PDB file of C-alpha atoms in Angstrom:
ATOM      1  CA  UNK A   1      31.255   1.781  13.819  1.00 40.00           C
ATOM      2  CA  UNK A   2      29.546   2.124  10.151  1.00 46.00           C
ATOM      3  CA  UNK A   3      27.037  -0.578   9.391  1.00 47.00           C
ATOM      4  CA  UNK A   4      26.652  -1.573   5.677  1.00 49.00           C
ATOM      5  CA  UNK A   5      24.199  -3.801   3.791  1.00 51.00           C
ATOM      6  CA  UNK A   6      24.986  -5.711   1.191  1.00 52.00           C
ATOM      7  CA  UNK A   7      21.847  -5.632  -1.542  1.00 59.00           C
ATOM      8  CA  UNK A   8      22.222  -7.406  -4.885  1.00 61.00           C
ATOM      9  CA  UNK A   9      20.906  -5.388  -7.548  1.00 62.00           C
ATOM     10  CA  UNK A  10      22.031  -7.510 -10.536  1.00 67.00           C
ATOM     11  CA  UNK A  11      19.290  -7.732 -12.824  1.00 66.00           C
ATOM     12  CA  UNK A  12      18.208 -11.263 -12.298  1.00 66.00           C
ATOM     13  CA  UNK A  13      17.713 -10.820  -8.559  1.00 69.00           C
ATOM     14  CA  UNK A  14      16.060  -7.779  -8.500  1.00 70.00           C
ATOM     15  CA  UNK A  15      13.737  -8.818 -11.125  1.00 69.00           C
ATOM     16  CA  UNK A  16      12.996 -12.184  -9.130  1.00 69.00           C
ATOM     17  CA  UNK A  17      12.766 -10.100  -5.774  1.00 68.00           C
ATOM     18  CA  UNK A  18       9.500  -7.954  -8.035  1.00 67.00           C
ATOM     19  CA  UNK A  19       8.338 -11.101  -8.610  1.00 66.00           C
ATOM     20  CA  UNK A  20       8.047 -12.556  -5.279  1.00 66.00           C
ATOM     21  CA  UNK A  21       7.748  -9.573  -3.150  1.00 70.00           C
ATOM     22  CA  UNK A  22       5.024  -7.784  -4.234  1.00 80.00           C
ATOM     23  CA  UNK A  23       2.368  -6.705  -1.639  1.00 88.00           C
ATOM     24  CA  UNK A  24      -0.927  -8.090  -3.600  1.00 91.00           C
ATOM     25  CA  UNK A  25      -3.194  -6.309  -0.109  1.00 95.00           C
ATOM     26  CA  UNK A  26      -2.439  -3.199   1.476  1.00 96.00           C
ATOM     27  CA  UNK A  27      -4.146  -0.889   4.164  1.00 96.00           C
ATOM     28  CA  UNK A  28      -4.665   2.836   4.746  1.00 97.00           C
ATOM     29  CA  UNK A  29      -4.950   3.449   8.408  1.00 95.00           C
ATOM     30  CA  UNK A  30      -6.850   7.183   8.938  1.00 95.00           C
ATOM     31  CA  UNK A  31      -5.627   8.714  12.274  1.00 92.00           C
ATOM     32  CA  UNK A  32      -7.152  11.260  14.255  1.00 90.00           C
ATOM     33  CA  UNK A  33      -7.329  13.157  17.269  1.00 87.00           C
ATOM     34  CA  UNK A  34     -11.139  11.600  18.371  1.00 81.00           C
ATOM     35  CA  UNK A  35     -11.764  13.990  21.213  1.00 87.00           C
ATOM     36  CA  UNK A  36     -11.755  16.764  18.724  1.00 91.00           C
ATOM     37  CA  UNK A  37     -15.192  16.836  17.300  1.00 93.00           C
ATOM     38  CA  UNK A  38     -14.235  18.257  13.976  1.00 95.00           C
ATOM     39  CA  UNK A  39     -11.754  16.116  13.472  1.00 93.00           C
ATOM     40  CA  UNK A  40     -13.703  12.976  14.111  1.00 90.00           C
ATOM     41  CA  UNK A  41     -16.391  13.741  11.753  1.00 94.00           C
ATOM     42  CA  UNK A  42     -14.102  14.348   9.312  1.00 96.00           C
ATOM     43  CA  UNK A  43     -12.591  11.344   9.298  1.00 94.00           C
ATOM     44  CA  UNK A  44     -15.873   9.746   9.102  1.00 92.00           C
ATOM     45  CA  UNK A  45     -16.989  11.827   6.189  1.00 96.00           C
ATOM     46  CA  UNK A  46     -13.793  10.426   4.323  1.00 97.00           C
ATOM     47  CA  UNK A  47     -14.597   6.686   5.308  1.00 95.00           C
ATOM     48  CA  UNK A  48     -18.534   7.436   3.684  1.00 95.00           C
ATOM     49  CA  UNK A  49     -16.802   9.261   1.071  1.00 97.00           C
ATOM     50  CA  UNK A  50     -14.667   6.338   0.127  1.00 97.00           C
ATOM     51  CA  UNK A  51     -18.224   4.025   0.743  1.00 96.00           C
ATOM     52  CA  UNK A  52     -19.692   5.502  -1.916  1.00 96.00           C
ATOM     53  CA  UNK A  53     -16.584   5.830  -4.159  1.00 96.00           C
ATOM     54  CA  UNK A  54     -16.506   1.882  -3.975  1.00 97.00           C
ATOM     55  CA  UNK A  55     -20.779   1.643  -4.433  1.00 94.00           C
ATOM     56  CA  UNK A  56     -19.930   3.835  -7.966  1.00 95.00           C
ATOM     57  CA  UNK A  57     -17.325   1.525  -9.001  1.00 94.00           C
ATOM     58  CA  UNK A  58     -14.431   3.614  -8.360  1.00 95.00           C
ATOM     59  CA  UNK A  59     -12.279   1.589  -7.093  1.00 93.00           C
ATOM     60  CA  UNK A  60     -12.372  -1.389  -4.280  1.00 94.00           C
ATOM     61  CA  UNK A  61     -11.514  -0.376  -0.477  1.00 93.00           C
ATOM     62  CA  UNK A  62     -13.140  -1.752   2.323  1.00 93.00           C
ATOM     63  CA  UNK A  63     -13.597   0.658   5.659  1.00 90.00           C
ATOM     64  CA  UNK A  64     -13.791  -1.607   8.297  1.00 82.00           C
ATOM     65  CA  UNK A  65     -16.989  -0.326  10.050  1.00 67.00           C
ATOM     66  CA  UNK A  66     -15.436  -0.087  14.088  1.00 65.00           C
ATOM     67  CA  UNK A  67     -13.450   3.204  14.847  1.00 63.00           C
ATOM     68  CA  UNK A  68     -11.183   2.404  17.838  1.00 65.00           C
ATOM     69  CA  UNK A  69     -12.018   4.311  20.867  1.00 58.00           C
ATOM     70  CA  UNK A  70      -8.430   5.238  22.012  1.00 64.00           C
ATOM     71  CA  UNK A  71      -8.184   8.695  22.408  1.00 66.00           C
ATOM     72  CA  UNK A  72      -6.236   8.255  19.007  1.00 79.00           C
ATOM     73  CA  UNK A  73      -8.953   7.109  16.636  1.00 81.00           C
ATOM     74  CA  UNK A  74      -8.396   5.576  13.930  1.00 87.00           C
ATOM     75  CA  UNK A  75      -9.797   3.158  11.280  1.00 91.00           C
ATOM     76  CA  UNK A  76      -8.422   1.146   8.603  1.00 92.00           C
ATOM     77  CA  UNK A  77      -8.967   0.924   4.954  1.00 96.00           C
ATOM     78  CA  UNK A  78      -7.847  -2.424   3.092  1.00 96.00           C
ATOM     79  CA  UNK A  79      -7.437  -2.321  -0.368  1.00 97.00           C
ATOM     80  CA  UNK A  80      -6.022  -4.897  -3.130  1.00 95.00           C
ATOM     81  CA  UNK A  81      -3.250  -3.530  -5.516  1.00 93.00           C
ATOM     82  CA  UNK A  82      -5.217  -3.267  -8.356  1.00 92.00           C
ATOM     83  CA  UNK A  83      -7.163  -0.598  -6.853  1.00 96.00           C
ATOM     84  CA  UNK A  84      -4.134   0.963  -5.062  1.00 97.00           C
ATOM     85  CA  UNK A  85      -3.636   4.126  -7.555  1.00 97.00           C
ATOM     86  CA  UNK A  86      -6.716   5.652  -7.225  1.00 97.00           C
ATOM     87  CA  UNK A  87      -7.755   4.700  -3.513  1.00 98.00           C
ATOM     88  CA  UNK A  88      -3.915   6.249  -2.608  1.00 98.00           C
ATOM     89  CA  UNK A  89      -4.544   9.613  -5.254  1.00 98.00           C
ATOM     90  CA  UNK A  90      -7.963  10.010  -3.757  1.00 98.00           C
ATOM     91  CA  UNK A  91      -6.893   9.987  -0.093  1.00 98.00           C
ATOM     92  CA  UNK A  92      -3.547  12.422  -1.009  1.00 98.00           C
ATOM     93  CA  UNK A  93      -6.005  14.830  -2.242  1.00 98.00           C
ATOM     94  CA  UNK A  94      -8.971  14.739  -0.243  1.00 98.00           C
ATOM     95  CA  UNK A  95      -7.430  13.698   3.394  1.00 97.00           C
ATOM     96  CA  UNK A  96      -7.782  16.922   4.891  1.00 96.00           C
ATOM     97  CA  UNK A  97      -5.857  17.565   8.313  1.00 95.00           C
ATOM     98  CA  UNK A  98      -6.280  13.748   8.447  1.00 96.00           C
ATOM     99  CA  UNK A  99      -2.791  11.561   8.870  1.00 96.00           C
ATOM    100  CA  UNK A 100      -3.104   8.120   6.928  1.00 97.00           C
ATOM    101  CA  UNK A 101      -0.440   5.581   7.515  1.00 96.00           C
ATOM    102  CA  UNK A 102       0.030   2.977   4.126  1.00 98.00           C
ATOM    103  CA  UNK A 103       1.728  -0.069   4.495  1.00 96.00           C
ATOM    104  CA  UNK A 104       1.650  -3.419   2.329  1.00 96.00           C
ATOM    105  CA  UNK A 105      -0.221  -6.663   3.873  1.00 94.00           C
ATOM    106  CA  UNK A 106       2.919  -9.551   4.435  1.00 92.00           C
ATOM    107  CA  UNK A 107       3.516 -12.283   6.907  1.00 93.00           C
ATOM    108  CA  UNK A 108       5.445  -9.362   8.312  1.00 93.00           C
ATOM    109  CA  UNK A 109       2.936  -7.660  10.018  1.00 92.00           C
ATOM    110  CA  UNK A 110       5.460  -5.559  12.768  1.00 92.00           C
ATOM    111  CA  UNK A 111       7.674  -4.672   9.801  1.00 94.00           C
ATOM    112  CA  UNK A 112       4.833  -3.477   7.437  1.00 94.00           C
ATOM    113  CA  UNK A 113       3.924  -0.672  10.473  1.00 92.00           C
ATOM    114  CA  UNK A 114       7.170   0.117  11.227  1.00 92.00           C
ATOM    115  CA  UNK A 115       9.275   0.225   8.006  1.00 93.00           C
ATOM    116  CA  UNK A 116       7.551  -0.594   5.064  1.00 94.00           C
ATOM    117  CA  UNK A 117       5.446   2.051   5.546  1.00 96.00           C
ATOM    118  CA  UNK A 118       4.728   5.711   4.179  1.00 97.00           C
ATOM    119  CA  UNK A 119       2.286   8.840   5.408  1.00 97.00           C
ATOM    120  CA  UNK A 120       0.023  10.604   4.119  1.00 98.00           C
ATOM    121  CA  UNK A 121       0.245  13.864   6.221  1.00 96.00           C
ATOM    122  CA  UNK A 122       2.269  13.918   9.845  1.00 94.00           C
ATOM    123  CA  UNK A 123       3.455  10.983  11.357  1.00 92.00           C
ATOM    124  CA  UNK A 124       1.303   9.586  14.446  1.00 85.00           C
ATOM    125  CA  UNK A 125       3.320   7.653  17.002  1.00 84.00           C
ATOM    126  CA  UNK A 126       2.826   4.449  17.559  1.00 85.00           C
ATOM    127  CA  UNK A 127       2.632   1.066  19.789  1.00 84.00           C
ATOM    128  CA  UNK A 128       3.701  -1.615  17.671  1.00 86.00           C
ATOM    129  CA  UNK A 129       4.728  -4.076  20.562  1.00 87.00           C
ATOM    130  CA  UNK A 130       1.451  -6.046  20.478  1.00 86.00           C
ATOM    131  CA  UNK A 131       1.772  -6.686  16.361  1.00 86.00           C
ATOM    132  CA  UNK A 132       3.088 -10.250  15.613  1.00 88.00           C
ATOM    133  CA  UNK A 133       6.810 -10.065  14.538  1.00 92.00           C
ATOM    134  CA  UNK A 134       6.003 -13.068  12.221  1.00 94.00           C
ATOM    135  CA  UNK A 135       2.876 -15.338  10.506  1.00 92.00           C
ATOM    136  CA  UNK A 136       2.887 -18.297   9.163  1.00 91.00           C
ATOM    137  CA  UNK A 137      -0.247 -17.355   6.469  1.00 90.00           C
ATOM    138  CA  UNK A 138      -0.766 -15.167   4.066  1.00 85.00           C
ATOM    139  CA  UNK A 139      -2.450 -12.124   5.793  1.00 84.00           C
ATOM    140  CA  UNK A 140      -5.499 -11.948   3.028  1.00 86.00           C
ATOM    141  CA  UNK A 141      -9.120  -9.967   3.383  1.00 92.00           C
ATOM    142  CA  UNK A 142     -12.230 -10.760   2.134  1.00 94.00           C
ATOM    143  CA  UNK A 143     -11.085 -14.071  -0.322  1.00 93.00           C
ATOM    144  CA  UNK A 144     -14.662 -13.712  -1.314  1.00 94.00           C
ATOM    145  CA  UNK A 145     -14.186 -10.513  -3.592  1.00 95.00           C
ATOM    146  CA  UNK A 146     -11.519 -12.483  -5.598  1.00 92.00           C
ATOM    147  CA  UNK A 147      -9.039  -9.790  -5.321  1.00 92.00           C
ATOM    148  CA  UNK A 148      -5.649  -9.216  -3.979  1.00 91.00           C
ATOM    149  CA  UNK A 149      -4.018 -12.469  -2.818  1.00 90.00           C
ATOM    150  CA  UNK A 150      -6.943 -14.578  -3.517  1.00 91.00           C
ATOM    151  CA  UNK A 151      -7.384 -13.364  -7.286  1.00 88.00           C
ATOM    152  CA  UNK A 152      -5.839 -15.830 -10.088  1.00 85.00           C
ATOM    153  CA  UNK A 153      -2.401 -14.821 -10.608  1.00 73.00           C
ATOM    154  CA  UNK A 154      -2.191 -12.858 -13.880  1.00 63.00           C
ATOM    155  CA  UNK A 155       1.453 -13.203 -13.366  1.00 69.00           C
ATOM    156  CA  UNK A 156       4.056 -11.778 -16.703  1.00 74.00           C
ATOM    157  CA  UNK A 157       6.443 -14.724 -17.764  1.00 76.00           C
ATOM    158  CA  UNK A 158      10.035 -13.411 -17.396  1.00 76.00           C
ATOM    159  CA  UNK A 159      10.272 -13.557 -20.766  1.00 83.00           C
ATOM    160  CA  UNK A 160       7.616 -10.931 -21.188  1.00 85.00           C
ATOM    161  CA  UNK A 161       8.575  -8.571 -18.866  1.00 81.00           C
ATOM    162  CA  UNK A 162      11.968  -8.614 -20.788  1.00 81.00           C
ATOM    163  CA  UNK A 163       9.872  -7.742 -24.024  1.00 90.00           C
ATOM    164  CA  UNK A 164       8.214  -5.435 -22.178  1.00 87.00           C
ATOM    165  CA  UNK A 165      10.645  -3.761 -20.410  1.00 86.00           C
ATOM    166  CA  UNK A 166      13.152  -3.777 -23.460  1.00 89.00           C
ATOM    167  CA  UNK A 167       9.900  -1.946 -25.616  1.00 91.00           C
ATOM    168  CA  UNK A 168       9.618   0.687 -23.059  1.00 90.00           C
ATOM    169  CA  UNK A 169      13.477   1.716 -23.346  1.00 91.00           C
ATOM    170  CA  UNK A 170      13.436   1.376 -27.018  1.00 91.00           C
ATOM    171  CA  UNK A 171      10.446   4.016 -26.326  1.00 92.00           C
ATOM    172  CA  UNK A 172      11.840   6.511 -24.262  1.00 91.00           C
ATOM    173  CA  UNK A 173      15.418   6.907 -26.258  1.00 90.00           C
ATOM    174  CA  UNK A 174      13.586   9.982 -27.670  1.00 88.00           C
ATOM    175  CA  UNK A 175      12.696  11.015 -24.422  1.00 91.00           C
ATOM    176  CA  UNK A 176      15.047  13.435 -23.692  1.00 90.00           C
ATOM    177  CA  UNK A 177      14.584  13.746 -19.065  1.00 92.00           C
ATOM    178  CA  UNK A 178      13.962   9.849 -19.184  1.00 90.00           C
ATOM    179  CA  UNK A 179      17.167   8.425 -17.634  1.00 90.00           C
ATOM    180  CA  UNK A 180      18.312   5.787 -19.460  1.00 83.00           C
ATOM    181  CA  UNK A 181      18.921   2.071 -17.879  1.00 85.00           C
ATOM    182  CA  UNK A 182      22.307   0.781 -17.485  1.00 80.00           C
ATOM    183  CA  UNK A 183      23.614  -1.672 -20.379  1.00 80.00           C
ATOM    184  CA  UNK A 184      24.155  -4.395 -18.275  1.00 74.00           C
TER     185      UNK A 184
END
């Protein structure tokens, strides 16, 4: 039997669902194979890569320092949105043989592993039947850097992200492989 799902994409609700949904924290979990000795110091060679990225002002990420000692290592990197970009274009380029799971930080912590989720690299498999299916608090990191969830909300009105978005169409009408928006 087919299964369908009903999403509202009217305009009003899907610009009220960018509102409220987006993922202000995320995290970049780096997988490896830890019994292989090349590919362990490799994946601590990114993490000090990334250290000294965020000591130069690159951009904001925040190793945690413990490597899990499953034969899987792995350690995770959290990172607010507004330094997303360039800690996600770094790792794409600069990973190596490394896999690096991404997922946003919600009350939804099961969901964010399992399907809000993207790789960088091959899939690992994993155990996600200890994660909590559900929180009741906002799962923020380090409030004392200001960023992500606890940074001041420099949140658009809706009335200027309709002057925004209604500039950037009038913009691309000369842009000839820009698809246009429906009229709606």
């Amino acid at each position: 039997m087919a299964c369908s799902l009903i999403i509202d994409f009217s305009p009003s609700v899907a610009l009220t669902l960018v509102r409220t949904m987006c993922s202000r924290e995320w995290h970049f979990h780096i997988y490896f194979h830890q019994r292989n000795a090349d590919a362990h110091r490799a994946a601590l060679e990114l993490r000090d890569a990334v250290l000294r990225l965020r000591r130069d002002g690159a951009f904001v990420a925040v190793p945690l320092f413990r490597v899990n000692t499953d034969p899987i290592g792995s350690y995770e990197i959290w990172v607010p949105s507004s330094s997303f970009s360039s800690v996600f274009s770094y790792l794409c380029m600069n990973r190596g043989n490394l896999s690096i799971l991404v997922h946003p930080l919600t009350r939804e912590e099961r969901k964010d592993h399992e399907i809000r989720n993207a790789w960088i690299g091959p899939a690992f498999p994993l155990d996600l039947s200890t994660l909590p299916v559900k929180s009741e608090e906002i799962p923020l990191q380090y409030p004392s850097l200001k960023l992500g969830y606890s940074a001041p909300e420099p949140e658009y009105t809706l009335e200027q992200r309709h002057r925004i978005g209604a500039n950037v169409e009038r913009i691309l009408k000369g842009e000839k492989e820009a698809a246009r928006a429906p009229t709606d």
